[in-house]
XYZ file of C-alpha atoms in Angstrom:
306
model
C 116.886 25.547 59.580
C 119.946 24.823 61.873
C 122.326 21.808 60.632
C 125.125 21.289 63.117
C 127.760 23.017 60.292
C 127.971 23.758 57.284
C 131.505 23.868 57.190
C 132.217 20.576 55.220
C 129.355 20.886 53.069
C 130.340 20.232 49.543
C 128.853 21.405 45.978
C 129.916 19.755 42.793
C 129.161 20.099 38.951
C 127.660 16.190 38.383
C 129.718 14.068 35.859
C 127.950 12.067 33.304
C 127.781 8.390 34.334
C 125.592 5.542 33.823
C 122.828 5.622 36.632
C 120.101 6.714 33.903
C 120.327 5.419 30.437
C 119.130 7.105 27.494
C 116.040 5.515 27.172
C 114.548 7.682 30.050
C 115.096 10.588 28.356
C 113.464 9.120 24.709
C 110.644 8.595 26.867
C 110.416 11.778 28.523
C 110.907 13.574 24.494
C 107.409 11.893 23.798
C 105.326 14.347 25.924
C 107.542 17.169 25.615
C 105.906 18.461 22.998
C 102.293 18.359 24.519
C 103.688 19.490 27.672
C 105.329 23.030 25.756
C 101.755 23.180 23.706
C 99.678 23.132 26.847
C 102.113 25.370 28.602
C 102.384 28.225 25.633
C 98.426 27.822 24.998
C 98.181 28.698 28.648
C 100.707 31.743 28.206
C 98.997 33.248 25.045
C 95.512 33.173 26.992
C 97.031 35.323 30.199
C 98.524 37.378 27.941
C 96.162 38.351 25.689
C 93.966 41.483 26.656
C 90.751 42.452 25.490
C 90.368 45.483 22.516
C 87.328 47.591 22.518
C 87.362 48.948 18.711
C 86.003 52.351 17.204
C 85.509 54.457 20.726
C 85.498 58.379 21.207
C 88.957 58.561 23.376
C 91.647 56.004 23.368
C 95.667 55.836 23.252
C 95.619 54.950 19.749
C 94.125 55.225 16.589
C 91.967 52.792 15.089
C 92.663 51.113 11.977
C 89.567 49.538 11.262
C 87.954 52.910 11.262
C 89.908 54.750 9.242
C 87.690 55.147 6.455
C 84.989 56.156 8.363
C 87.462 58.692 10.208
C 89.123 60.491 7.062
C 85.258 60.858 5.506
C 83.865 62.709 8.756
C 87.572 64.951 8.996
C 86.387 65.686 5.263
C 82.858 66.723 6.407
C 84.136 68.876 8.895
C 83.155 66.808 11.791
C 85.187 65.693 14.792
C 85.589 61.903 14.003
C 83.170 59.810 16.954
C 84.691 56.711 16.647
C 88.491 57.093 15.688
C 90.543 55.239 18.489
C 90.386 52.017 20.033
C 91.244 50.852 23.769
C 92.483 48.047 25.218
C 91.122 46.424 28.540
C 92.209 44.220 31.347
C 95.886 43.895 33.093
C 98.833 42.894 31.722
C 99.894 39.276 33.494
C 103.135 38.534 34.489
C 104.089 35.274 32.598
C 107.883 35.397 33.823
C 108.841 31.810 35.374
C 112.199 30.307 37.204
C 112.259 26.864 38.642
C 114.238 25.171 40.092
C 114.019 21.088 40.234
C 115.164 19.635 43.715
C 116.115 15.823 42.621
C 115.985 13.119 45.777
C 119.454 11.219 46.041
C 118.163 8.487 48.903
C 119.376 4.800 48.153
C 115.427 4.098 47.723
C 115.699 6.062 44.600
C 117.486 2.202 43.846
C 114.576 0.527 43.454
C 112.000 -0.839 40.989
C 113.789 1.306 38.265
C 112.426 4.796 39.788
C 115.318 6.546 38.455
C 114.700 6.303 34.925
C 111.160 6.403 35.252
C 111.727 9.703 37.352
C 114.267 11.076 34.809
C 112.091 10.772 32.378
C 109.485 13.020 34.533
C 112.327 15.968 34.833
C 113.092 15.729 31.120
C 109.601 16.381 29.749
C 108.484 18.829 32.440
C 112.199 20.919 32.431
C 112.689 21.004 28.464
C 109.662 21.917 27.821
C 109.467 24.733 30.431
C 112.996 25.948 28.291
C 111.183 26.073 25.391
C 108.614 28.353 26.258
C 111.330 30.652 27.824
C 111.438 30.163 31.278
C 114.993 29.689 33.284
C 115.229 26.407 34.572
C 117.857 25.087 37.554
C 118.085 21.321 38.838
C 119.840 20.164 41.890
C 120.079 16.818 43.887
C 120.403 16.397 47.559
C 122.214 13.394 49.491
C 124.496 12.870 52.566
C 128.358 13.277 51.896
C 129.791 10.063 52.375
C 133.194 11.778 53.238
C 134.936 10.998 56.331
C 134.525 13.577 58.630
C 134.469 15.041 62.549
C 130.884 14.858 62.845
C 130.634 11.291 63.598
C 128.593 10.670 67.023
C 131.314 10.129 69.482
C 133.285 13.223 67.881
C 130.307 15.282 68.484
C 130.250 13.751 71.931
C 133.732 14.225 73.063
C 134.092 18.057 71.257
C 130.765 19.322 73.543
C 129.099 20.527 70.644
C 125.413 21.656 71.457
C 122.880 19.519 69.681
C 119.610 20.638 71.212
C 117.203 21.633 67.899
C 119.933 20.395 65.702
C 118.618 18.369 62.100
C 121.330 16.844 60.857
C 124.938 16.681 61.894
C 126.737 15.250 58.966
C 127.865 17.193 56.034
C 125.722 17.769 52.935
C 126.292 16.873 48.962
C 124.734 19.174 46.552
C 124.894 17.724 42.833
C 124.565 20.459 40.420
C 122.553 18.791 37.117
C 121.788 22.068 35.432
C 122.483 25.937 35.970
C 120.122 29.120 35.205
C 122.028 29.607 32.022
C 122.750 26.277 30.519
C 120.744 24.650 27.825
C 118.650 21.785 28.839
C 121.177 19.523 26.888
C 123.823 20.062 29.311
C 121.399 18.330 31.868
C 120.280 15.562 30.491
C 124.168 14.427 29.758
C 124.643 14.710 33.884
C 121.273 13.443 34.666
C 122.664 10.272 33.948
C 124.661 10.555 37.268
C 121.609 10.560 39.415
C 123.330 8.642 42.327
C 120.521 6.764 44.865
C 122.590 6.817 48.011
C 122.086 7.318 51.878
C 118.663 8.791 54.071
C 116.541 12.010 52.570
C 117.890 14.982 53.846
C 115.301 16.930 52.539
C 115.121 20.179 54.496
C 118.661 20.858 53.270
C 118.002 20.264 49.483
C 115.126 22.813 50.130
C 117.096 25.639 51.677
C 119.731 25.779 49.104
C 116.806 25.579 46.275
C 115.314 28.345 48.071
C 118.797 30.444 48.955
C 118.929 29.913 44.681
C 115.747 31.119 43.927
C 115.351 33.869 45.981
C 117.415 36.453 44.068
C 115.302 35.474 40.793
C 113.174 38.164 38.947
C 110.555 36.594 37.644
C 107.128 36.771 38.091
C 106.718 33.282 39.237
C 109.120 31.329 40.940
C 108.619 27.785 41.263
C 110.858 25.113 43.583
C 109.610 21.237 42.739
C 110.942 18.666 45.228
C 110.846 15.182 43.513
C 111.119 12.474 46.345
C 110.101 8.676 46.820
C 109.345 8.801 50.418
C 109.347 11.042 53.272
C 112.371 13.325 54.869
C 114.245 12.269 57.665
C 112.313 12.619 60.524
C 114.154 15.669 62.169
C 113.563 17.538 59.024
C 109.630 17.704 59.104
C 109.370 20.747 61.519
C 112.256 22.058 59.315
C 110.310 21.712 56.077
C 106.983 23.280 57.524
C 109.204 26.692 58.258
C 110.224 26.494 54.627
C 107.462 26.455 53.546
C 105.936 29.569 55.392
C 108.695 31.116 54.548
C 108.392 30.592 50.738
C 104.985 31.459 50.900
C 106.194 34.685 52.537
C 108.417 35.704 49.213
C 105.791 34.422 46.831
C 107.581 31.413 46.158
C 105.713 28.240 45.461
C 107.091 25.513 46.550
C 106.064 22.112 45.386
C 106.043 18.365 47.011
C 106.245 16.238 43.568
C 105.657 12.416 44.761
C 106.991 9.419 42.927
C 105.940 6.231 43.300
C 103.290 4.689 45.722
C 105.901 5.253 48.794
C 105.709 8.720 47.930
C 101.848 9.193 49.066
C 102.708 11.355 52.633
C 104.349 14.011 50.678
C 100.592 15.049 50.189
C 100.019 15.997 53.802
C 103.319 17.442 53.653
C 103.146 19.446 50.942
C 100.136 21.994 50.490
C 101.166 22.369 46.671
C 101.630 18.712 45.404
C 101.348 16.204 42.678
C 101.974 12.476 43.153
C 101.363 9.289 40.937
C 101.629 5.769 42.352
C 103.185 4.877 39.199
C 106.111 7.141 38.421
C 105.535 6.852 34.851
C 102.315 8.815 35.422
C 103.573 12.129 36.886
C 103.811 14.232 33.404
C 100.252 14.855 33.471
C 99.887 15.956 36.669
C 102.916 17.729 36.813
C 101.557 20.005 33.836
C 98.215 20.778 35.336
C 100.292 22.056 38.535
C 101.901 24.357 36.973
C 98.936 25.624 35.022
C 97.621 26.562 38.114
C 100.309 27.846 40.022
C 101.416 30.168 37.243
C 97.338 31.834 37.472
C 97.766 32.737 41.057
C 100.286 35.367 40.992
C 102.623 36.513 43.679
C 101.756 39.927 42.685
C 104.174 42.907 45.187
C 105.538 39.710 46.413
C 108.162 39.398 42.997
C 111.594 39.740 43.721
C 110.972 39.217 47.221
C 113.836 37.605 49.055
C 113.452 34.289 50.720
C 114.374 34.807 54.614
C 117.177 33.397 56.236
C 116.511 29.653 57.797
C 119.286 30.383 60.339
């Protein structure tokens, strides 16, 4: 990860505005609820440990075989079958994500915004429902004026060998860790659509986010229409070793039919050629990713990019 600076970079709370009506968001309330369901059936089963009941030696005692227990104390016998034990490991059910939202002037088109706010509304309320700490972000180019035009790069000398980008970065804050998911879907209707796909720097700050979190699972989705900027891609494939690193799983979540490379990018993926699809799919990702746990990797930091 080496952008030219990252001096004029700028990081703003988003405004409400009217980029996304509130019709995505109706339609992203419909599977909400099957989404939580799925996700706390899916909780309840890692959770739940097997009991053996009525065994010699155990932590505690068993209630079901308390009659049988007080009559053998009576007898004068040492009780065979007073305690019970429980079996199997406790599973780490602990989740932060973080929801990396592609600000490209593609995201324009064919109504994918709505369509793909209606995606991030049914997969991020219903993760807050079941518990879990949710953060969404969107990337873009700054469309500021600045010194980092060409022929200012040119004329101040400024090395650009292995350089990604040279213009300053735009971070739109939708949602922090603490908010309620209400707070988001009032600024998710300032999803701006807006310049190339800088996607290697929406990544790293996602990942410089998450990389202080706690819990057991930490998850970083990337929803996109198309693929990064082309200096990016050797960018994104050290990202993603290094998330792997920290047992962070990093995700490549396709929208649209334009969207289809971000399965050879992306090791961990879902796509849907229609955008409207991707709540299903989404789901059954994270089923999966929250069964393969990081294990001693929790907690691990994220290395530095630079």
């Amino acid at each position: 990860y080496r952008p030219l600076t990252t001096s004029e970079d700028v990081v703003r709370m988003v405004h409400p505005a009217g980029y996304v009506g509130p019709e995505a968001f109706a339609a992203g309330r419909t599977v909400t609820g099957a989404i939580r369901t799925r996700l706390q059936l899916l909780f309840r089963a890692l959770e739940q440990r097997s009991i053996e009941h009525g065994v010699r030696r155990g932590r505690d005692l068993d209630e079901r075989m308390f009659a049988d227990t007080y009559t053998e104390l009576r007898g004068g016998r040492s009780p065979e079958r007073a305690f019970y034990e429980v079996e199997g490991l406790s599973v780490e059910t602990s989740v932060a994500a973080i929801f990396v939202l592609d600000e490209s002037s593609s995201m324009k088109e064919k109504g994918k915004r709505p369509k793909a706010a209606a995606a991030v509304e049914a997969l991020g309320s219903a993760l807050e429902q079941i518990g879990a700490k949710v953060m969404v972000v969107g990337f873009r180019n700054s469309s500021r004026s600045t010194g980092a035009s060409p022929v200012a790069i040119a004329l101040s000398g400024q090395e650009t060998s292995g350089v990604h980008r040279t213009a300053p970065m735009r971070y739109d804050i939708f949602k922090t860790w603490e908010e309620r998911w209400s707070a988001a879907r009032a600024r998710l209707t300032g999803w701006r659509a807006e310049s190339g796909t800088p996607m290697a720097d929406g990544i790293e700050f996602a990942l410089n986010y998450i990389s202080a979190r706690k819990e057991g699972h930490r998850l970083v989705f990337v929803f996109t229409d198309g693929m990064p900027d082309h200096a990016h891609l050797p960018v994104i494939k050290g990202q993603l070793a290094r998330a792997e690193d920290a047992g962070v799983q990093l995700v490549g979540v396709g929208m649209g039919s334009e969207s289809a490379p971000v399965q050879g990018l992306f090791p961990d993926h879902v796509y849907a050629p229609e955008i409207s699809d991707l709540p299903v799919p989404l789901v059954k990702r994270v089923e999966a990713l929250v069964r393969t746990m990081p294990g001693s990797k929790r907690g691990r930091a994220v290395r530095s990019g630079l």
